[in-house]
Tab-separated table of C-alpha atoms in Angstrom:
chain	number	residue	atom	x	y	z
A	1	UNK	CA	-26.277	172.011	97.253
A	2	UNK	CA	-23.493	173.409	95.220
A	3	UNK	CA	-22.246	176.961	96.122
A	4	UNK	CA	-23.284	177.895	92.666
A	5	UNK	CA	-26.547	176.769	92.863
A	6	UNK	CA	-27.096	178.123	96.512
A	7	UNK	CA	-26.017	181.351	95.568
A	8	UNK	CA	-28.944	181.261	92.473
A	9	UNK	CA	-31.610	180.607	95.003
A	10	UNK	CA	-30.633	183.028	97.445
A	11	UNK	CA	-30.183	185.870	94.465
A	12	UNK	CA	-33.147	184.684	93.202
A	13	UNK	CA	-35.325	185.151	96.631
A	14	UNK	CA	-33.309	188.796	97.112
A	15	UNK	CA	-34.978	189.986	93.895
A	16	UNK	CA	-38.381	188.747	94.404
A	17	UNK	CA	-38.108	190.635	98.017
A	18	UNK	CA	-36.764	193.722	96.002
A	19	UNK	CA	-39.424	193.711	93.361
A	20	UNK	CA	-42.274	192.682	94.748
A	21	UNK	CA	-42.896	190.364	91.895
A	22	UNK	CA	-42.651	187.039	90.532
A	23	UNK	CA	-42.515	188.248	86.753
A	24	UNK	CA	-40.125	191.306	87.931
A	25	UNK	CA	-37.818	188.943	89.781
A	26	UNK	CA	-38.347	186.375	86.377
A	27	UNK	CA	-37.322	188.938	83.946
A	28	UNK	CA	-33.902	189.208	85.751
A	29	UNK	CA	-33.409	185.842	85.163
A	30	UNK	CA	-33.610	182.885	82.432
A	31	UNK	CA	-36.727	181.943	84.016
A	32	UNK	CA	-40.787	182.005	84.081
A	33	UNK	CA	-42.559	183.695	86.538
A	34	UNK	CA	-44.412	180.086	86.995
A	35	UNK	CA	-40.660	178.378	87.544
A	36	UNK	CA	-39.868	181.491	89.949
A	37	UNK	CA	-42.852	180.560	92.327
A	38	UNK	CA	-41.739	177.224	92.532
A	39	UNK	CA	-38.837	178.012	93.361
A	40	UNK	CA	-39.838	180.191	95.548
A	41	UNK	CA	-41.995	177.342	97.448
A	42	UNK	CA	-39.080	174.880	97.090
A	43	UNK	CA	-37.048	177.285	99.201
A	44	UNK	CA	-39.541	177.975	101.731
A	45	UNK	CA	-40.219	174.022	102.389
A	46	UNK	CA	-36.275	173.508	102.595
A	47	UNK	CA	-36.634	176.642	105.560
A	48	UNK	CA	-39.471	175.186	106.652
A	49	UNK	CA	-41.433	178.427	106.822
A	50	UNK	CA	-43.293	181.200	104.940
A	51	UNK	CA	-40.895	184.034	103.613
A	52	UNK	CA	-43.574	185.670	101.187
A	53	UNK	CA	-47.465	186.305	101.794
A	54	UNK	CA	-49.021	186.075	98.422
A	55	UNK	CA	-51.909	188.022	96.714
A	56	UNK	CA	-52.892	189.020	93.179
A	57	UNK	CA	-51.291	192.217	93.452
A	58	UNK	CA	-48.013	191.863	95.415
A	59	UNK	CA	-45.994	189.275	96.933
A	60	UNK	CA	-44.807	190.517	100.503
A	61	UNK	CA	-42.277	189.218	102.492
A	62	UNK	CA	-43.329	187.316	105.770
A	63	UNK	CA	-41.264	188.678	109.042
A	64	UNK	CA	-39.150	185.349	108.543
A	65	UNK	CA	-38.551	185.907	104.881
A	66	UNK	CA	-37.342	189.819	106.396
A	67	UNK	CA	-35.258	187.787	108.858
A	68	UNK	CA	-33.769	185.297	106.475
A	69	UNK	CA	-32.807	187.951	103.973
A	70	UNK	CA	-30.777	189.470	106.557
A	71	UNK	CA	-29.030	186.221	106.408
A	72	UNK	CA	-29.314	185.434	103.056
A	73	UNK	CA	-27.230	188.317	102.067
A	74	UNK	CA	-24.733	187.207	104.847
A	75	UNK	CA	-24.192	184.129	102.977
A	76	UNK	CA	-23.796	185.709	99.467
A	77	UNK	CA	-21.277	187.797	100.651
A	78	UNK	CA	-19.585	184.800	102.698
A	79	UNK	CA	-19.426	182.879	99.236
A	80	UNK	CA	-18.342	185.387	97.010
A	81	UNK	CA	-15.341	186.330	100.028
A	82	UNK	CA	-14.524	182.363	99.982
A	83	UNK	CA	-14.020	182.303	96.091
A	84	UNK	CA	-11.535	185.203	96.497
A	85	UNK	CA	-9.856	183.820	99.777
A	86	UNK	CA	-9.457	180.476	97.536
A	87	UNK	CA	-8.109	182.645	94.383
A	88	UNK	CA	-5.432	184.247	96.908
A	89	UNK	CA	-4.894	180.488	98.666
A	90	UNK	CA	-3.988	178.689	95.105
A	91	UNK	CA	-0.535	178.623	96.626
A	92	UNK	CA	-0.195	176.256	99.861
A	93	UNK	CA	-0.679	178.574	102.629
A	94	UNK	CA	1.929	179.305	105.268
A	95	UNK	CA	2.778	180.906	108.413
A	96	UNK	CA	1.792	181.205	112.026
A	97	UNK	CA	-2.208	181.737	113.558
A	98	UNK	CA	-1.990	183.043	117.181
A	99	UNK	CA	-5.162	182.414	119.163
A	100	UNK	CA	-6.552	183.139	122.273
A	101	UNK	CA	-9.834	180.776	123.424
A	102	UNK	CA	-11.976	180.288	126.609
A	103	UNK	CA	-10.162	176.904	128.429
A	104	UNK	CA	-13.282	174.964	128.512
A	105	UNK	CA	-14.445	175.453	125.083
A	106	UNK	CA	-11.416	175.569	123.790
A	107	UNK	CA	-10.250	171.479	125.365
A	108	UNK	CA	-13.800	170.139	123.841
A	109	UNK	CA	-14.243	171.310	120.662
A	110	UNK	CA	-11.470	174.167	119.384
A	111	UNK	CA	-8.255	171.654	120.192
A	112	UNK	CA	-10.201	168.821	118.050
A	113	UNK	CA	-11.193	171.363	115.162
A	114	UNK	CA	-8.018	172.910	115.428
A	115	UNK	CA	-5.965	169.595	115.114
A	116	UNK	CA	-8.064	168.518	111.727
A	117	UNK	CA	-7.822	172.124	110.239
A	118	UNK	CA	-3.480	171.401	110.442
A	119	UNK	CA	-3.743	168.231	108.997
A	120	UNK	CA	-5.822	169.695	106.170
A	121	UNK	CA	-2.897	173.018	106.021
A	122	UNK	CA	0.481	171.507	106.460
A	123	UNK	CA	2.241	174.472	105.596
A	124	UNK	CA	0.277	176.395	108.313
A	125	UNK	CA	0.950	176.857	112.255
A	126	UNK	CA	-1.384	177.385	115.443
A	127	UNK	CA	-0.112	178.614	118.651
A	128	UNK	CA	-3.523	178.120	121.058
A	129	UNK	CA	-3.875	179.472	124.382
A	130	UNK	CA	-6.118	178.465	126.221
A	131	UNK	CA	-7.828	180.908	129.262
A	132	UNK	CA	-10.289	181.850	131.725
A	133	UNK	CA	-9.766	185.705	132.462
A	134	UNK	CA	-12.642	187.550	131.040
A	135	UNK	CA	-10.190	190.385	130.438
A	136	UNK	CA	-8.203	188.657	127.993
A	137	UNK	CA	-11.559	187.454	126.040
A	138	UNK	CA	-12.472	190.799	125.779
A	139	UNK	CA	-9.981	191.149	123.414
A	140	UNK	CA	-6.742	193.133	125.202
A	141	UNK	CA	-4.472	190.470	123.564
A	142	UNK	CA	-5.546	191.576	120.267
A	143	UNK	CA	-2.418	192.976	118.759
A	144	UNK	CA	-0.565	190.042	120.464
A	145	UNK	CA	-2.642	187.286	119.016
A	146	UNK	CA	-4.564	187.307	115.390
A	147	UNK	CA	-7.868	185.815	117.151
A	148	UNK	CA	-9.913	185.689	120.032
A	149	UNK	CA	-12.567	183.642	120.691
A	150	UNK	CA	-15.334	184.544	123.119
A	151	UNK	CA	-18.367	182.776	124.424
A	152	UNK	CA	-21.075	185.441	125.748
A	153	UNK	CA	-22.287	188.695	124.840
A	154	UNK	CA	-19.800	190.976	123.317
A	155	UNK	CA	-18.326	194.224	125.196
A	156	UNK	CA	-16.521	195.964	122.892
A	157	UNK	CA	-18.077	196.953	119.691
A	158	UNK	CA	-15.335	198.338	118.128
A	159	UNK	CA	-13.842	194.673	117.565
A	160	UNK	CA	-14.854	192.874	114.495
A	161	UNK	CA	-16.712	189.504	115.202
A	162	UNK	CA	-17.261	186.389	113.114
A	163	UNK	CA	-19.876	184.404	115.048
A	164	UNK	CA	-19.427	180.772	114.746
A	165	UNK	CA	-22.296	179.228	116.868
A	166	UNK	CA	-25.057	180.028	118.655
A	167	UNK	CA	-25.770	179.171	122.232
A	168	UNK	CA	-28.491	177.155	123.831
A	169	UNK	CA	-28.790	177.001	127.847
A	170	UNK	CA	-30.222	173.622	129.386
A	171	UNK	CA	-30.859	173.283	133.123
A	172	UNK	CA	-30.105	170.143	134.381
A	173	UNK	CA	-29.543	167.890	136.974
A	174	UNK	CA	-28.188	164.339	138.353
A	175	UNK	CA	-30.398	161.122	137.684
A	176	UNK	CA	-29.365	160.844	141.806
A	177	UNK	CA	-30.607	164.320	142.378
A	178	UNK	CA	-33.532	164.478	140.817
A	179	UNK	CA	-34.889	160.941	142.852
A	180	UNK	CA	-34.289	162.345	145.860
A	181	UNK	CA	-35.803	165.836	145.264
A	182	UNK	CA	-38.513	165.215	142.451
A	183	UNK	CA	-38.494	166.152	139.034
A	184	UNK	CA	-39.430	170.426	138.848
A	185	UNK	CA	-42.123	170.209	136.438
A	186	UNK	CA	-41.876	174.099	135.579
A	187	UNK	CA	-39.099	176.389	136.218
A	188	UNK	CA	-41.195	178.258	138.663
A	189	UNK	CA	-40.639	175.257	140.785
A	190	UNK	CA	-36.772	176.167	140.386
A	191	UNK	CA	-36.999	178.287	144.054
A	192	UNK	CA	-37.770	174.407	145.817
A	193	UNK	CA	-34.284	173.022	144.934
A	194	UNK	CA	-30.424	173.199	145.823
A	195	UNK	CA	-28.517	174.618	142.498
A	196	UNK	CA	-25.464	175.565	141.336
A	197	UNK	CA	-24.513	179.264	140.589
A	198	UNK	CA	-22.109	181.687	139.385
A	199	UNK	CA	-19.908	183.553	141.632
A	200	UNK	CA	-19.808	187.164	140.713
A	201	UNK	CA	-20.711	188.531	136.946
A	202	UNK	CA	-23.372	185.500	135.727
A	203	UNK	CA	-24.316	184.927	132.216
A	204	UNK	CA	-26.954	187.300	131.205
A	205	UNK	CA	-29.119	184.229	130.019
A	206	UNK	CA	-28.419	182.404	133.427
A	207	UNK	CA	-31.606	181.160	134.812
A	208	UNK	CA	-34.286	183.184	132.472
A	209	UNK	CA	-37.301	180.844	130.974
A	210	UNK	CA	-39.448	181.238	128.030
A	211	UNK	CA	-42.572	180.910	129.808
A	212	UNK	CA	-45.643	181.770	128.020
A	213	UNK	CA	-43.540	184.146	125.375
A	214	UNK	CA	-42.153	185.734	128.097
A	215	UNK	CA	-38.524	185.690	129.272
A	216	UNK	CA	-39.070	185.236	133.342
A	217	UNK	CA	-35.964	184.488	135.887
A	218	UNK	CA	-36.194	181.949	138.255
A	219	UNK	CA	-33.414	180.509	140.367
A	220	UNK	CA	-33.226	177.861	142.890
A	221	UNK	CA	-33.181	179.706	146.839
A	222	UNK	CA	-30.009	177.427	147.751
A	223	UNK	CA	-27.160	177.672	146.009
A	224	UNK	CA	-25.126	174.763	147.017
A	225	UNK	CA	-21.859	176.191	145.040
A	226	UNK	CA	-20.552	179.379	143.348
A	227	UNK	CA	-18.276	179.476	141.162
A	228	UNK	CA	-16.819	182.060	138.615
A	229	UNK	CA	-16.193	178.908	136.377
A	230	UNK	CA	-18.200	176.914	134.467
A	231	UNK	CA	-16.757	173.426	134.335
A	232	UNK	CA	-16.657	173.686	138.158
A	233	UNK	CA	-20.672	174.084	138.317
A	234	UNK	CA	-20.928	170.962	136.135
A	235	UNK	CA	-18.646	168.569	138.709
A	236	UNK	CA	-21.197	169.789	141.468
A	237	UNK	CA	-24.206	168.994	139.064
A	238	UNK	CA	-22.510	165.573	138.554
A	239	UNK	CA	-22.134	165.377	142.264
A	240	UNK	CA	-25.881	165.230	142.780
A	241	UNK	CA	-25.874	169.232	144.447
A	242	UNK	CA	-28.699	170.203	142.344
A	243	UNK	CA	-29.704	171.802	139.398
A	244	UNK	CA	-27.462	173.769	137.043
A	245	UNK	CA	-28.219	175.811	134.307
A	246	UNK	CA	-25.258	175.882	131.673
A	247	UNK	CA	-24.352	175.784	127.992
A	248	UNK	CA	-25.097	172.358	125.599
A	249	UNK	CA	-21.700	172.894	124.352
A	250	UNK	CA	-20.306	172.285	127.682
A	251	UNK	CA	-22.963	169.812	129.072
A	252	UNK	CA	-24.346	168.024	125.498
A	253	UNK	CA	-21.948	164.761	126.016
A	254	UNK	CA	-23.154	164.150	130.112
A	255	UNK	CA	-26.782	164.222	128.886
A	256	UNK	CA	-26.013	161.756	126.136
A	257	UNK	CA	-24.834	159.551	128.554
A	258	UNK	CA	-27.498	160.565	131.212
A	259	UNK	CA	-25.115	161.478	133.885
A	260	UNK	CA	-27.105	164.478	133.531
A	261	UNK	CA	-30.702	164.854	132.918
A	262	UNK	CA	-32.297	167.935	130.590
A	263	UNK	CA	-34.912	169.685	132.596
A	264	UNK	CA	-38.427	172.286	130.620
A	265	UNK	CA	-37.724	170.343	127.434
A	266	UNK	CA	-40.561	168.728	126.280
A	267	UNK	CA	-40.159	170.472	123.246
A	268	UNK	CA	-36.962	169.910	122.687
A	269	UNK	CA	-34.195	171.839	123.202
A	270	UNK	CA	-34.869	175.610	123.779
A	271	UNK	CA	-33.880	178.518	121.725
A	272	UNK	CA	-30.804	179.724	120.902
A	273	UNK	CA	-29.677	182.771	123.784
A	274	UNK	CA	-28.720	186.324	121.393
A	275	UNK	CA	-25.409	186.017	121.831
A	276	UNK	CA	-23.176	182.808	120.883
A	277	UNK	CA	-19.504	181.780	120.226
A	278	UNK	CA	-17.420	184.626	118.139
A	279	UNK	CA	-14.157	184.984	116.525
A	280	UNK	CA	-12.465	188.560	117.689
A	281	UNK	CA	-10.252	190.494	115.302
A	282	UNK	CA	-9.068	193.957	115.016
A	283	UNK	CA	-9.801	194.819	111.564
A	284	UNK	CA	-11.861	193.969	109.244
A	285	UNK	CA	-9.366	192.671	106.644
A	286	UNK	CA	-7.433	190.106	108.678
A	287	UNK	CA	-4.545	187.946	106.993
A	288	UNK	CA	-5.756	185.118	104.619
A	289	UNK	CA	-4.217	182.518	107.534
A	290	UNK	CA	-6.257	183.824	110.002
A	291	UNK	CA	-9.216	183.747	107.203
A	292	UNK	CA	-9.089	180.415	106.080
A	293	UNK	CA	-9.209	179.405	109.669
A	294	UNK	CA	-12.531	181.368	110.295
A	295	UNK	CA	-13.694	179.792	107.836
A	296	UNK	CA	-13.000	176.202	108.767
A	297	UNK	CA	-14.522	176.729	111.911
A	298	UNK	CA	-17.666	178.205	111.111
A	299	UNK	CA	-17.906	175.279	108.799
A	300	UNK	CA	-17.549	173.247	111.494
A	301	UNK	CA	-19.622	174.954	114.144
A	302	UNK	CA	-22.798	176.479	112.303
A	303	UNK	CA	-25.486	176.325	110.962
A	304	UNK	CA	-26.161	174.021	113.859
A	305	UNK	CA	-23.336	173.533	116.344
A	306	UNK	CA	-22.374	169.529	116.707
A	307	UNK	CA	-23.018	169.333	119.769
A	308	UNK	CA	-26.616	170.479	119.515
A	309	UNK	CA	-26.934	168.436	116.494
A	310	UNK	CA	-26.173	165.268	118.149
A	311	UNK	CA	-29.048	166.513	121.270
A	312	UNK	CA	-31.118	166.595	118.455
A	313	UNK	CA	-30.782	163.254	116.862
A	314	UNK	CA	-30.241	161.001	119.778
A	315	UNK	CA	-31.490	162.839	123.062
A	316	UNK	CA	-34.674	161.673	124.185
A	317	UNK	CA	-36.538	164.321	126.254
């Protein structure tokens, strides 16, 4: 779908939330109230839910068509900020993008993204760092660097944050593992095995279930390993210690290749966590460098991260 078009059919699905009306939202447009509703219906099949309740008085939005405008206007805004960032761009861009990025993420899927986004911007630079001090995501190198990028929850609210994908959590385990200790059937079973933890300050999301709509923790009672790092809880899941609980964009390419084994999803994979992967700046008008980058990742990364997409596609649960 064009960016033209796109833009239409989110306007158009803002006004019929604003008006109430089919023939209110029609008369704002070339268009029939009749050729509004299907429109209307078009967009909700491409969501693949109900964003308006209909009756013969008023049409009402749904709590996912109050949810998606929240987004929809998100995305008008996005577009109408990318035709002005690609106004301003007409002229190769040039100069230097500092950025600061977690090590882990940053080796299997920012260095890649990073690499294409040069080739496509010759005129343009990127110094990367990569780290692991949760200081220095919090953003204390702002100043010193145009971005950082943070994976977790955010602590300081007076940054400005682009988010760029969400986050799903998998627990897992070695094929090796899980013969010799059974296959946990629910993750209340999680207190009978060895697992894998964090040493310190864990993940809020670390080791809490949906279970029955409600978010419950559970934890193996051994924890073979701590660790304050992630990569070094997925060598000791590889290692056949026992269950780990850790992000798809760290673990998504071991359960491809079932060196590790996806545990409580029947259903596929579980829902994104509230917080995600987010771009940290100072101000809210950053340099049109440090723009066009944003928004080559988040073209890259969202709607639905690659690494999810590819669980999606080829994982069999």
């Amino acid at each position: 779908m064009s960016p033209d078009i796109l833009t239409e059919q989110l306007s158009l699905f803002l006004d019929v939330l604003e008006t109430g009306s089919f023939s209110a939202a029609a008369r704002r447009h070339p268009l029939t109230p009749s050729a509004v509703a299907r429109r209307i219906d078009n967009l909700e099949s491409a969501v693949g839910s109900r964003l308006f309740s209909r009756s013969t008085h008023a049409v009402r939005p749904t709590p996912a068509g109050n949810a998606f405008a929240e987004r929809a206007r998100r995305i008008i805004e996005e577009l109408r900020l990318a035709r002005a960032e690609a106004v301003s761009l007409s002229n190769a861009p040039e100069g230097l993008i500092r950025i600061d990025a977690p090590a882990a993420f940053g080796r299997r899927h920012l260095a890649p993204a990073i690499a294409d986004f040069l080739v496509a911007y010759p005129g343009l630079d990127v110094q990367l760092r990569l780290i692991d001090s949760f200081v220095d995501l919090h953003g204390s190198h702002l100043g010193e660097v145009d971005l950082v990028l943070r994976a977790g929850p955010l602590a300081d609210t007076r940054l400005v944050a682009t988010p760029l994908a969400y986050m799903v959590r998998i627990a897992c385990a070695s094929p090796a593992y899980l013969a010799s200790r059974g296959v946990p059937a629910c993750p209340s079973e999680l207190p009978g095995h060895d697992g894998l933890d964090w040493d310190g300050l864990a993940p809020p999301f670390a080791w809490r279930f949906n279970v029955d709509g409600q978010t419950r923790l559970y934890r193996p009672a051994r924890m073979r390993m701590a660790a304050n790092n992630a990569e070094t809880l997925l060598f000791g899941a590889l290692a056949g210690l026992g269950v780990a609980h850790l992000p798809t964009w760290l673990i998504s390419d071991y359960l491809l290749r079932g060196e590790l084994l996806p545990l409580f999803c029947q259903n596929g994979l579980p829902e994104p966590e509230t917080s995600g992967i987010y771009a940290l700046r100072l101000e809210h008008e950053t340099n049109s460098r440090s723009r066009l980058l944003l928004e080559f990742l988040k073209s890259r990364f969202s709607p639905l991260p690659p690494w999810d997409l590819a669980l999606r596609s080829e994982l069999r649960w």
